[in-house]
Structure formats: structure tokens, C-alpha cells
Short mmCIF file of C-alpha atoms in Angstrom, two decimals:
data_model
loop_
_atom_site.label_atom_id
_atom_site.label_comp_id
_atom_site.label_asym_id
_atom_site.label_seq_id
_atom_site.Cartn_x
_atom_site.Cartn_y
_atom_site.Cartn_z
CA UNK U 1 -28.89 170.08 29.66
CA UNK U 2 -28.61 169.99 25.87
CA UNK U 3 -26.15 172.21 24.39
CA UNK U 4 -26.98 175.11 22.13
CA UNK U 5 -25.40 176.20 19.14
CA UNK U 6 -24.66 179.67 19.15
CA UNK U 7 -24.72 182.04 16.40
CA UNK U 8 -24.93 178.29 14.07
CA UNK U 9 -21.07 177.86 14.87
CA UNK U 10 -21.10 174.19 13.62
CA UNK U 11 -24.06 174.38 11.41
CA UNK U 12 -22.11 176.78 9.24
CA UNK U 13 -18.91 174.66 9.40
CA UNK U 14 -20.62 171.62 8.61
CA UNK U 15 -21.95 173.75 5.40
CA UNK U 16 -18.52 174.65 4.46
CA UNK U 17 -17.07 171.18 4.95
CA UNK U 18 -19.44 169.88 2.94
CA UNK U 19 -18.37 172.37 -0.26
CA UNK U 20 -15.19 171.22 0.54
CA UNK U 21 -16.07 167.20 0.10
CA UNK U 22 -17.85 168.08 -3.07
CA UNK U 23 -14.99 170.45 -4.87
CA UNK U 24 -12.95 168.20 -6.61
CA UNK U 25 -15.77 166.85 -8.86
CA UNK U 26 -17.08 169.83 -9.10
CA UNK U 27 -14.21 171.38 -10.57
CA UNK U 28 -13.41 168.20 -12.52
CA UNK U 29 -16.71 168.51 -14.74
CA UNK U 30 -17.78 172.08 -14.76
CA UNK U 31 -14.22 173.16 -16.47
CA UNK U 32 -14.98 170.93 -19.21
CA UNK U 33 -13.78 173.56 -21.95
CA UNK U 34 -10.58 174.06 -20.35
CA UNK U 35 -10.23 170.10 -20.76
CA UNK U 36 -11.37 169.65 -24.50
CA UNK U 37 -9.30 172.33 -25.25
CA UNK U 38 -6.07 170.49 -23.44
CA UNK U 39 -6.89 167.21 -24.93
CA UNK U 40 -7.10 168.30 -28.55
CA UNK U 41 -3.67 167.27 -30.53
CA UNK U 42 -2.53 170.65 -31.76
CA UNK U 43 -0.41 173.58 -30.53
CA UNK U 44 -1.51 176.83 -28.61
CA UNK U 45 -1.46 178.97 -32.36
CA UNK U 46 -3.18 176.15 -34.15
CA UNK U 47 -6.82 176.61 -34.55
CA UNK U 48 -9.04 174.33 -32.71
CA UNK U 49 -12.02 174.20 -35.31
CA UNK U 50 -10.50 171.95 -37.80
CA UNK U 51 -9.84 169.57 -35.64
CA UNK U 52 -11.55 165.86 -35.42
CA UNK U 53 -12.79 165.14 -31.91
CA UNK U 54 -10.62 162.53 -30.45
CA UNK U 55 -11.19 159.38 -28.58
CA UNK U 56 -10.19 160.96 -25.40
CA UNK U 57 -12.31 164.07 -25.93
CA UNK U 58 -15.64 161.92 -26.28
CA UNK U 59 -15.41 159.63 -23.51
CA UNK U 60 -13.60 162.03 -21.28
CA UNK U 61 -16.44 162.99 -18.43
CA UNK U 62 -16.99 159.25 -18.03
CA UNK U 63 -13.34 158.73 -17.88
CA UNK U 64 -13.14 161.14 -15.34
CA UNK U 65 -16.16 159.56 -13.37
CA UNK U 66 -15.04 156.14 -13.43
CA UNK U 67 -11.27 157.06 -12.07
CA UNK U 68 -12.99 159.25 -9.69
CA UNK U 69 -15.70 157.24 -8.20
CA UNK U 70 -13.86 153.43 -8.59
CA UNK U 71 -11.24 154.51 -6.21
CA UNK U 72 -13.47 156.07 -4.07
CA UNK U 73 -15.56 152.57 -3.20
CA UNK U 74 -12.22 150.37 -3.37
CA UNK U 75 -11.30 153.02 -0.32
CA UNK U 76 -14.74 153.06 1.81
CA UNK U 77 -14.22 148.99 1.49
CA UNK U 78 -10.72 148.73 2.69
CA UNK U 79 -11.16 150.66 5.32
CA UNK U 80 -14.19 149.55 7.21
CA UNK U 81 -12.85 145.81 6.39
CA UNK U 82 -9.14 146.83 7.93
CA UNK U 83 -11.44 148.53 11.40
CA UNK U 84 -13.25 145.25 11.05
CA UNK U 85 -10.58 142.55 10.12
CA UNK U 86 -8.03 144.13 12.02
CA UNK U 87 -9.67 145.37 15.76
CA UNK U 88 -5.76 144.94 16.83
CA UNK U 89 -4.87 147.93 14.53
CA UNK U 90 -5.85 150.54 16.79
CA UNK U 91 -8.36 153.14 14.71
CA UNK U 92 -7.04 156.37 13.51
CA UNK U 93 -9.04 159.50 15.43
CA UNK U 94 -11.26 161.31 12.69
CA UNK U 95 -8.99 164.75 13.15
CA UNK U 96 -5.98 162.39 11.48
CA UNK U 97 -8.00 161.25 8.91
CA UNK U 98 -9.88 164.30 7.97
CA UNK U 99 -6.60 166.92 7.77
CA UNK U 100 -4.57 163.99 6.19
CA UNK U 101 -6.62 163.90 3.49
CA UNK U 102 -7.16 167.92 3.09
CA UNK U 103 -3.61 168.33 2.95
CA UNK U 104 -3.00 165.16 -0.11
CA UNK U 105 -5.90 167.29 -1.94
CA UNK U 106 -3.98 170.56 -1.06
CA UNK U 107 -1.35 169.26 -3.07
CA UNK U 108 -2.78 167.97 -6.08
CA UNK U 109 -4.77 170.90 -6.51
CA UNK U 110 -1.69 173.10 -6.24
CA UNK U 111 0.02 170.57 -8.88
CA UNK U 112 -3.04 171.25 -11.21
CA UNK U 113 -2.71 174.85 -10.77
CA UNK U 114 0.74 174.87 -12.52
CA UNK U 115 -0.87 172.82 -15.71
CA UNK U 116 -2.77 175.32 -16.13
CA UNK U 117 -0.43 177.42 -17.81
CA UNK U 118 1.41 174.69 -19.47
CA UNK U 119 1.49 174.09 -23.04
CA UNK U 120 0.75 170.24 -23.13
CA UNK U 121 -0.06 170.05 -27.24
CA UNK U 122 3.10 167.74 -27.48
CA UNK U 123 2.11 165.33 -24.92
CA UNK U 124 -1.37 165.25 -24.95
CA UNK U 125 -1.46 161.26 -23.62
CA UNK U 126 0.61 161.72 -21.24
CA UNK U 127 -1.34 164.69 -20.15
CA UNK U 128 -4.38 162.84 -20.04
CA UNK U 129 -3.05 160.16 -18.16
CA UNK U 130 -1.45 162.69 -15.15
CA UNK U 131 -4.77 163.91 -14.99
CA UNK U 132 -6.39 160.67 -14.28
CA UNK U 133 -3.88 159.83 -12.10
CA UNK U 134 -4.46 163.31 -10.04
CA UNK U 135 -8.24 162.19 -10.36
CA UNK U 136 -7.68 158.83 -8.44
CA UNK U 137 -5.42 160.76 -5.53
CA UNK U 138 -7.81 163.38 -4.74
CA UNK U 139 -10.51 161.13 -5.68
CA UNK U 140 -9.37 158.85 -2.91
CA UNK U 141 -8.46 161.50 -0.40
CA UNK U 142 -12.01 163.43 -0.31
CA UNK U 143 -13.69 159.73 -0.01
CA UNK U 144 -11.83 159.80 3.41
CA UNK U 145 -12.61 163.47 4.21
CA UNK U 146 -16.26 162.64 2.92
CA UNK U 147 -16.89 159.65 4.66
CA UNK U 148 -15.48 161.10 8.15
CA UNK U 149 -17.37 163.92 7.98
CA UNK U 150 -20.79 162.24 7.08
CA UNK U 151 -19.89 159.47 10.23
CA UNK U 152 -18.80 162.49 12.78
CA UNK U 153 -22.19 164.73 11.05
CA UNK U 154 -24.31 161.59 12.20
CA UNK U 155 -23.52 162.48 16.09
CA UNK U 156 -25.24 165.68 15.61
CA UNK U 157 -29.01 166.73 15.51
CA UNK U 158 -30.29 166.43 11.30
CA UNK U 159 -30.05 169.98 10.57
CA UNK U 160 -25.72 169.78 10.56
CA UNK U 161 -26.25 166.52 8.23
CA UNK U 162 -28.35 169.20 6.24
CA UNK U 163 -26.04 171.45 6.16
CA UNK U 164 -23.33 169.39 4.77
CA UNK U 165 -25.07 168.08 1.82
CA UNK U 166 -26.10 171.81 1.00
CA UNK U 167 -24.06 172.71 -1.08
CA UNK U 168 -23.61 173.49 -5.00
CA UNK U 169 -21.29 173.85 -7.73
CA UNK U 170 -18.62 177.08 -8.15
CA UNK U 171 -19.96 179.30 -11.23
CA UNK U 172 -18.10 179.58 -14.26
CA UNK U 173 -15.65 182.12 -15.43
CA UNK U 174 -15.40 183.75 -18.92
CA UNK U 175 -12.65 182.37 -20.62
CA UNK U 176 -11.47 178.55 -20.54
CA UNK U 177 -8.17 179.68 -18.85
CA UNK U 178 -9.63 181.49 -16.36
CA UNK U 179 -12.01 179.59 -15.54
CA UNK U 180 -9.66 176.40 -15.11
CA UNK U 181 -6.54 178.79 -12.85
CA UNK U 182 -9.75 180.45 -11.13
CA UNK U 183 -11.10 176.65 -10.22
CA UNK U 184 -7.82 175.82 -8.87
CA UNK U 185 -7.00 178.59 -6.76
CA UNK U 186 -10.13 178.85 -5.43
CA UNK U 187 -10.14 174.61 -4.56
CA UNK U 188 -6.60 175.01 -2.81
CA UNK U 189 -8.20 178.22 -0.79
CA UNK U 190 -11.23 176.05 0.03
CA UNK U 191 -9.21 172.84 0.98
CA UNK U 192 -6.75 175.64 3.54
CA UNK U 193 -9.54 177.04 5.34
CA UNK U 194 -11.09 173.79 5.58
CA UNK U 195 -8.24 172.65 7.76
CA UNK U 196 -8.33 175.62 9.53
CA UNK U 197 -12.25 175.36 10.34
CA UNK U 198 -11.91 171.26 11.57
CA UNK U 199 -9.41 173.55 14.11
CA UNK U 200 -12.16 175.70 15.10
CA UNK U 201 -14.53 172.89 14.97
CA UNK U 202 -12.48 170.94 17.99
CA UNK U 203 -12.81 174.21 20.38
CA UNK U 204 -16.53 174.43 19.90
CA UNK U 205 -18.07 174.10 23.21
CA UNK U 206 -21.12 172.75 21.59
CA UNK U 207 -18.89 169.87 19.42
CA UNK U 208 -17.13 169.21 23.40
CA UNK U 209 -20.17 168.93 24.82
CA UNK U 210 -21.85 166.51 22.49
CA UNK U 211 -18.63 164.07 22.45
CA UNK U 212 -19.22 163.65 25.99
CA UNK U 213 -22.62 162.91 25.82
CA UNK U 214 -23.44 161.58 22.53
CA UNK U 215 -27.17 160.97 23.48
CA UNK U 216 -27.42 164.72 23.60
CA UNK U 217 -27.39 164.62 19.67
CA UNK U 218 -30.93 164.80 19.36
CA UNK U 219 -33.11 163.15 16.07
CA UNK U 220 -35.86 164.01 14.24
CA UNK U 221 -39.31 163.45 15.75
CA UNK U 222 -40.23 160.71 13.48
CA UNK U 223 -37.42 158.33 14.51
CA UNK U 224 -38.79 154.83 14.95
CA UNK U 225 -39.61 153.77 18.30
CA UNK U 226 -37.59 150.77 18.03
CA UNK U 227 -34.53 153.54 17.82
CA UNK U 228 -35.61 155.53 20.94
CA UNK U 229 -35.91 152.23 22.85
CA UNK U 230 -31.81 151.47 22.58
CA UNK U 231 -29.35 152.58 25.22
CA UNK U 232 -28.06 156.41 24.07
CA UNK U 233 -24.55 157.53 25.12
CA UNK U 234 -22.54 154.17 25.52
CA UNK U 235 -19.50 154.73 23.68
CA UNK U 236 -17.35 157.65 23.50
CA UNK U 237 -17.17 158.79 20.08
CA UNK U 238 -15.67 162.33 18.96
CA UNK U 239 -14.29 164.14 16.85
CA UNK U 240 -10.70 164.31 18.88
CA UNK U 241 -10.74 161.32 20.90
CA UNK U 242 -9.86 158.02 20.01
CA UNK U 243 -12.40 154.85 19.28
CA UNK U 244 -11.62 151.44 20.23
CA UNK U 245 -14.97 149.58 19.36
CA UNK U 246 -15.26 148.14 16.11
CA UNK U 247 -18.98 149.07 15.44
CA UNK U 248 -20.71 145.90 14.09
CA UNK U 249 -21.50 145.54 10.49
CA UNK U 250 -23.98 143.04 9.78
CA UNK U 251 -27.09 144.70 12.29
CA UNK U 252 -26.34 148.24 10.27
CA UNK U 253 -26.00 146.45 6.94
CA UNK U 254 -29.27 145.12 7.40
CA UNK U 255 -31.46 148.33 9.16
CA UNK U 256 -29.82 149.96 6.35
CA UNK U 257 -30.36 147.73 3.39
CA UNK U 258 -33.65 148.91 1.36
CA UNK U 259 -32.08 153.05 2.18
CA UNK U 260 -28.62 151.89 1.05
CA UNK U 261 -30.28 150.24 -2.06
CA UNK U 262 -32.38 153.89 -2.62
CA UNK U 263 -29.27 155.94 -2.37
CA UNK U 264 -27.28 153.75 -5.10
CA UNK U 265 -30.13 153.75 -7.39
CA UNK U 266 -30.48 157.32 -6.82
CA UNK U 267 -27.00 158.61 -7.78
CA UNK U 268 -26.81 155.33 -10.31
CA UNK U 269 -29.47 157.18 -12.31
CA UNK U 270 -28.27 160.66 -11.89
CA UNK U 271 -24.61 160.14 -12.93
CA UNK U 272 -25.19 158.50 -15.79
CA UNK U 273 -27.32 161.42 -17.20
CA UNK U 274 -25.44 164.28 -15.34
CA UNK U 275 -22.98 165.31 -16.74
CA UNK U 276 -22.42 162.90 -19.87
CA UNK U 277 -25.54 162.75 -21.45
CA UNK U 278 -26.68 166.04 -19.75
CA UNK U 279 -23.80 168.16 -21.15
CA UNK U 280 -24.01 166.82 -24.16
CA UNK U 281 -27.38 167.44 -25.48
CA UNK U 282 -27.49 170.81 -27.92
CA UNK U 283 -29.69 173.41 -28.80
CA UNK U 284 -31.98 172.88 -31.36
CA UNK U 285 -31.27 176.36 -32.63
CA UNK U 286 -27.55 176.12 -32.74
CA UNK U 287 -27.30 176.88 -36.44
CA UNK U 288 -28.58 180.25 -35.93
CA UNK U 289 -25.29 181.56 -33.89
CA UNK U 290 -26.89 183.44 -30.98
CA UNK U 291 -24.99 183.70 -27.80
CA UNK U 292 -28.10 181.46 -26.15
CA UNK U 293 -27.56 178.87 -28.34
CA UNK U 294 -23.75 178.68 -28.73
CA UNK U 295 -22.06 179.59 -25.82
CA UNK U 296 -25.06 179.99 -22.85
CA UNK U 297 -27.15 176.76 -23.76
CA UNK U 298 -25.21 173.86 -22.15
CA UNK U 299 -23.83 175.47 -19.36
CA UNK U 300 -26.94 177.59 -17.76
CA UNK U 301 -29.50 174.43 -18.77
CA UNK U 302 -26.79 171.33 -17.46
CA UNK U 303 -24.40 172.91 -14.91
CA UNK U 304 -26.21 175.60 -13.34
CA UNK U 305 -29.92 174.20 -13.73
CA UNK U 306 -28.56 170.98 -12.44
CA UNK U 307 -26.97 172.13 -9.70
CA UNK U 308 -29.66 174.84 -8.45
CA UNK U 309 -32.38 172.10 -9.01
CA UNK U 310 -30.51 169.93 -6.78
CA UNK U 311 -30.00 172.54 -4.18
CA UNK U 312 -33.31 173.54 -3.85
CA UNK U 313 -33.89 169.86 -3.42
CA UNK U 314 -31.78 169.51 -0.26
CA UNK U 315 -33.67 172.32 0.79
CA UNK U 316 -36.71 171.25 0.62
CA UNK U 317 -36.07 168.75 3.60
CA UNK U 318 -35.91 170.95 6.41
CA UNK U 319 -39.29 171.81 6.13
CA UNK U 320 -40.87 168.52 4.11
CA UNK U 321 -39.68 164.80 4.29
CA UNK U 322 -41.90 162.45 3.26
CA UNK U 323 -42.17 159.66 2.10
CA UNK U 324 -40.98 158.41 6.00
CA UNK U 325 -38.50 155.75 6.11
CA UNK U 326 -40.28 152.61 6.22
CA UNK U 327 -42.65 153.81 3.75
CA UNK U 328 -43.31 151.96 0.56
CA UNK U 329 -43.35 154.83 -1.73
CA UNK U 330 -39.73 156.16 -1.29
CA UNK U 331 -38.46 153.01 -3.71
CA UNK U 332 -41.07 153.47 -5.49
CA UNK U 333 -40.45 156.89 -6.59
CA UNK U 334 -36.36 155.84 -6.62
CA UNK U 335 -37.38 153.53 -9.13
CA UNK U 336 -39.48 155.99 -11.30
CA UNK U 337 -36.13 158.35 -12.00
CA UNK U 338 -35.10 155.40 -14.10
CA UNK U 339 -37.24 156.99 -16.86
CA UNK U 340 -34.88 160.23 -17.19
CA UNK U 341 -32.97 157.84 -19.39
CA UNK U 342 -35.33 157.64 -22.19
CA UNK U 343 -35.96 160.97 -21.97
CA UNK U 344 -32.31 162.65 -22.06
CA UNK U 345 -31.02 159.59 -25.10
CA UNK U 346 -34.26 160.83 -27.28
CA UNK U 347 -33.24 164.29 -26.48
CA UNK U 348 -30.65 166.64 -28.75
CA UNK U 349 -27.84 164.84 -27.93
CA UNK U 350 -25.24 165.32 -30.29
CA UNK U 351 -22.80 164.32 -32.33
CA UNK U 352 -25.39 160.74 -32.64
CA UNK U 353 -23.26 157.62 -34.34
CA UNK U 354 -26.40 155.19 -34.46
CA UNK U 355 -29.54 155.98 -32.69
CA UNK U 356 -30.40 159.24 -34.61
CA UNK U 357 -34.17 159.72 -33.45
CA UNK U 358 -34.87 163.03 -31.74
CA UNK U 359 -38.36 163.53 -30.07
CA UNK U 360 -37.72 165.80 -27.73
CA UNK U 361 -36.59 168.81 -30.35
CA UNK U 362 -37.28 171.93 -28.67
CA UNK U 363 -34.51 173.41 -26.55
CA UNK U 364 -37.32 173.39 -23.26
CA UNK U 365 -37.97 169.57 -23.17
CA UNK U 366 -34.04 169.40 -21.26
CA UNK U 367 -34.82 172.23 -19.17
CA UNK U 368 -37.31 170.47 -17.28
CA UNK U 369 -35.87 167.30 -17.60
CA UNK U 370 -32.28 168.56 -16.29
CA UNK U 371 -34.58 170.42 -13.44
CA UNK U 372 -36.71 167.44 -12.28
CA UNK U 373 -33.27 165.19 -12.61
CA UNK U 374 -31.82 167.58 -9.98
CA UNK U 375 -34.75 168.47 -7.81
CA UNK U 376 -35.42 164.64 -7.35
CA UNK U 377 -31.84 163.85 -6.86
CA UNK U 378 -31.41 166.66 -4.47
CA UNK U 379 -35.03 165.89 -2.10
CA UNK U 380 -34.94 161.80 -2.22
CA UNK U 381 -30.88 161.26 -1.77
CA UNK U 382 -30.90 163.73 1.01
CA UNK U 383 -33.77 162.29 2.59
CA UNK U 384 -32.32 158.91 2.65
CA UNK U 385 -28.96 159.92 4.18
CA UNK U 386 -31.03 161.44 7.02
CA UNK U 387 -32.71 158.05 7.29
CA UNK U 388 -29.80 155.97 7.59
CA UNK U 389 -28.33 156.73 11.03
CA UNK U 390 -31.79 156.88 11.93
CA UNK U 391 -32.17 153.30 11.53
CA UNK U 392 -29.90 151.65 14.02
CA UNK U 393 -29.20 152.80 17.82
CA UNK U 394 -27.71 156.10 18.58
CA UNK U 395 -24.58 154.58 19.26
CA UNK U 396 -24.23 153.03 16.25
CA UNK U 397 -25.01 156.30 14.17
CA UNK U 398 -21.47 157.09 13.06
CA UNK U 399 -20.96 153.71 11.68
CA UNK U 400 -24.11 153.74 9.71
CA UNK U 401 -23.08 157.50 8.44
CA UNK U 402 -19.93 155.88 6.51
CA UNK U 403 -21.96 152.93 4.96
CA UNK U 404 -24.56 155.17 3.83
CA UNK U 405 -21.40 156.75 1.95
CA UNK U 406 -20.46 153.66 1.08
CA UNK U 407 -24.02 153.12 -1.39
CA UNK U 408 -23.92 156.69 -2.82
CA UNK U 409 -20.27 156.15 -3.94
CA UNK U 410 -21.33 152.62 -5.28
CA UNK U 411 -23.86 154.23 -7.52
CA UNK U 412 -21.47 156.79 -8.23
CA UNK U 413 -19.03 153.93 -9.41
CA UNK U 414 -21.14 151.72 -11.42
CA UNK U 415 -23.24 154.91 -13.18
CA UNK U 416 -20.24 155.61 -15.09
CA UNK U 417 -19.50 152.11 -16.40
CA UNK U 418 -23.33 152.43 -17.73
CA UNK U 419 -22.38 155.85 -19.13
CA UNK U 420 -19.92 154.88 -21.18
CA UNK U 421 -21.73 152.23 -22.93
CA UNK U 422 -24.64 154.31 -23.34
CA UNK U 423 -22.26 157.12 -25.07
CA UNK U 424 -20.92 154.32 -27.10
CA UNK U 425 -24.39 153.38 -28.53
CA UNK U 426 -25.44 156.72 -29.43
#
């Protein structure tokens, strides 16, 4: 009999692991005052408006993205090559690897908390370069935690998946301080009760009783038919118990290949835009020093638009997913998000070095591009990681869970490289 979920017991933990995977970079680029602001070479009393942006300032978000998403890949390699090299090593139980890595990103939160408040005007390289260091750790860490909670999600029926990818960024606070100490306390809160809920999650009758029988985990109605004719509940895979089998690469490498390529290009096209080019563009209107255009602009029509956009995206699945699959129009419509770039470079992006044409100059031309950038990003990358463990036997669904992680951190790696560069030419 197939076990029911009362009250939405792991539903709702899978939605609150999931804010917990996406935290870090959330916090990383939405308190991007409290970082200009730290990075400019002057003391606490000195005022800020004299002085020239630096290097460091400029290129800082794609900084930030490259030493938090190059990490990330060089860790979902090495460790499916060391499970796959190595089958003498025996494999560490998900529980080890998922409160391991809360409690390393525990820590470096709590060590950014306590640079909050520290006056860092006299070592402002050395600054930067802790914080890119704390950016590789955590960086590292929550690919683990991500990448065993999207493998163990893949057991479960497509509405827990859902719910882990639900999730959107922490609002802002008034002031750059607070918003920074509030962004901290509230990610070392998050990454605590995290560990506490992968507790719970281990006593949930309904997590017990679907590690037993792993066939139980039920898919969506339009799985192929060459999935529901493979043997369900062979291996023993859970959350607490230990797995021998080294699942094999090359059959879910190539069931997964045209998804895995939709998922790169998806996040490929969105990081480069979000939040580097995205933040960055201005309101036409600046000069005329209303609150919209100076201090609301950027941060309701990038961060929040962005993020809601994207939300209502991931929404949008549990009741509509189309195109299917195997369906000819999902890359196709991948492909067409490459246009965004065009759109967002002739944009009010400012301060402009070379290319100084603006076409788009009214302030609602990157509303609706910053919405359709997020509603797209949020409804086709969520509908290809539901795909993916589709795609190869039920046994196998775990496996495919952590390469389709592997693809969206790819894109997530290389779209910053492209960032920079396209910074640089502006």
C-alpha cells in the first residue's frame, strides 16, 4: 500500500531544505550595498561619494559567481568520479554528507556575521580576498547539501522535487548594515534548523516507508513507457542506510543528455544577465532624485521582480508542464532565452566604457525583460529537473538527480566567465 503523507510532513521539509541550498547565493548578491560599501578604500567617517569605483567594486558579482559556482562543479565531478573510480571506498550515507556540510556553512556564516561589524577600510584586499575564500567553502559545502538533496528528492513522487526548487530570495532590510547582520543571522538560523529538520526527516514514517520500497515513489503520469517497463525497487537506497552500488554513468549520461544540455543553457543565460547585467541597469529618471528612481529602482525591478518571476515560474508546473520531455520544442524555446542578452546590453546599463547605445530608454522595457528572464528561468529549468530522473529506471533516479545538478552548476560556472567579459566590453 503506498504511503501517505500526512499533514505534507516531507513536502514542507523538502520546501525548507531547498531555501536552505539556495541561501548562500542568495545572501551573497542581494546584500550588494553592504559589499560596495566594504570594498570602497576609505574609512567609516570618510564619505563614500567622492570616491572612484574600484576594480574590485565593478567586477565584484561576477567575482563572486565565478568563486561560487567553479568550486561547486570541480566538487559534483570529484565526487561522482571518486563513487565511480573508487567502488572500494565504501560511499558515505546521504545523512553524513548532508549535516557535514550544514554544519561547514554554519560556520562560515557565523564567521561572516562578526565582519559585519568590522571596520575593514585598512585592509580592503585582504578583505576581499577572505570573502572569496568564505565564498569557495560554503560554495562547496551547499553543492554537497544541494546535490544530496536533489538525488534523495528524486526517490519521492514530483511534487517534493517541487517543493525544493520553490523557493525565493530573503527581502531586503533598510540600511546596508542591517541588512548584511540581518542576512547572516537569519542564514546561520536557517542552516540550524535545517539540521534539525533532516532529524525529523529520518523519523518520518512516510520517508521509512519509501526507503524500503523505493518503487512506491510514484511519477508523473506522462513518464515514458520505456521507464515503466524497468524493474522498480531493486536497490536499497535511503536517506539513512548505506549504498554499495555504484550507479552506472554512461546509460544516465546519455537518457539525460539533450535535458542536461537544456538545464546548462538555461542557467548559462540567466546568470549572465541576473544579477550583473540585471543589477546594473539604471533608471532613466535617476537625475530627478525620487525615492523610485534612486533607492527603489534596482532592487524592486532586479532582486525582487527576478526572484518573484522565477517563483511563479516553478509554480506554474504543478498544474502545466509542457513542452513533454522528448518534445522538440523545449530546446527550442531554451535556445530562444539567448535573446535576453541583446535586450538587457542595449538596456540602461550604466556606467557604459564603449558600447554607449541605449534603445531600450524607458525604465519599463527591464521590467518585463527582468520578468520574462525569471518566469522562463523559473517554468523551463524546473521542468527539466523533473524530467531528468524521469528518464532512466526508477532505480537509477537518485543518480540521475545529482547529474542533473551537475548541468545546472555547469551553466552556473561558465555564465560567469561570459559575464565578466561582457561587463568588460560595455
Amino acid at each position: 500500500q503506498k504511503p501517505s503523507d500526512r499533514l505534507h510532513g516531507a513536502y514542507v521539509i523538502f520546501f525548507l531544505l531547498g531555501i536552505g541550498s539556495l541561501l548562500p547565493w542568495n545572501f551573497f548578491i542581494t546584500a550588494k550595498h553592504y559589499w560596495m560599501y566594504k570594498l570602497q578604500n576609505c574609512s567609516d567617517q570618510a564619505s563614500p561619494a567622492g570616491q572612484a569605483p574600484s576594480d574590485l567594486r565593478d567586477f565584484f558579482e561576477s567575482y563572486i559567481s565565478i568563486a561560487s559556482t567553479v568550486p561547486s562543479v570541480l566538487c559534483l565531478i570529484g565526487n561522482f568520479l571518486l563513487e565511480s573510480l573508487l567502488p572500494l571506498v565504501p560511499r558515505v550515507p546521504a545523512s553524513v554528507r548532508i549535516l557535514s556540510s550544514l554544519f561547514v556553512m554554519l560556520v562560515v556564516f557565523l564567521v561572516i556575521t562578526m565582519l559585519v561589524k568590522v571596520d575593514t577600510s585598512a585592509w580592503t584586499t585582504g578583505f576581499f580576498a577572505l570573502t572569496i575564500g568564505c565564498v569557495v567553502v560554503v560554495s562547496s559545502a551547499s553543492t554537497v547539501f544541494s546535490s544530496s538533496i536533489f538525488g534523495l528528492s528524486s526517490l519521492f513522487p514530483m511534487k517534493n522535487l517541487r517543493a525544493l526548487i520553490s523557493v525565493c530570495c530573503p527581502p531586503a532590510a533598510p540600511s546596508r548594515w542591517d541588512r548584511a547582520l540581518g542576512f547572516s543571522v537569519v542564514g546561520w538560523l536557517v542552516f540550524f534548523l535545517c539540521c534539525v529538520w533532516c532529524f525529523i526527516m529520518g523519523g518520518l514514517y512516510y520517508m521509512s516507508s519509501l526507503k524500503q520500497s523505493p518503487s512506491l515513489a510514484t511519477v508523473p503520469p506522462n513518464s515514458s513507457t520505456e521507464d515503466e517497463d524497468e524493474p522498480a525497487g531493486t536497490t536499497n537506497t535511503s536517506f539513512l542506510a548505506k549504498s554499495t552500488s555504484i550507479p552506472p554513468l554512461r546509460p544516465i549520461l546519455q537518457k539525460t543528455a539533450l535535458l542536461g544540455f537544456c538545464l546548462f543553457y538555461v542557467f548559462f543565460i540567466s546568470i549572465i544577465i541576473f544579477p550583473s547585467l540585471s543589477s546594473n541597469i539604471k533608471s532613466v529618471s535617476k537625475s530627478s532624485g525620487s525615492l523610485w528612481s534612486t533607492k527603489y529602482f534596482v532592487p524592486l525591478t532586479s532582486f525582487l521582480l527576478y526572484n518573484f518571476a522565477d517563483w511563479c515560474g516553478r509554480q506554474i508546473t504543478a498544474w502545466i508542464q509542457v513542452p513533454g520531455p522528448r518534445s522538440k520544442l523545449l530546446p527550442a524555446l531554451v535556445l530562444l532565452r539567448t535573446v535576453f542578452l541583446p535586450l538587457f546590453i542595449l538596456s540602461n546599463y550604466q556606467p557604459r566604457a564603449h558600447i554607449q547605445t541605449v534603445v531600450f530608454n524607458l525604465d519599463v522595457y527591464p521590467v518585463v525583460f527582468t520578468a520574462l528572464l525569471g518566469l522562463s528561468n523559473g517554468y523551463l529549468g524546473t521542468l527539466v529537473i523533473i524530467y531528468g530522473p524521469k528518464m532512466v529506471p526508477k532505480e537509477l533516479a537518485e543518480a540521475a538527480g545529482v547529474v542533473m545538478t551537475f548541468y545546472l552548476m555547469l551553466g552556473l560556472a561558465v555564465g560567469p566567465a561570459c559575464s565578466v567579459l561582457i561587463v568588460h566590453l560595455l
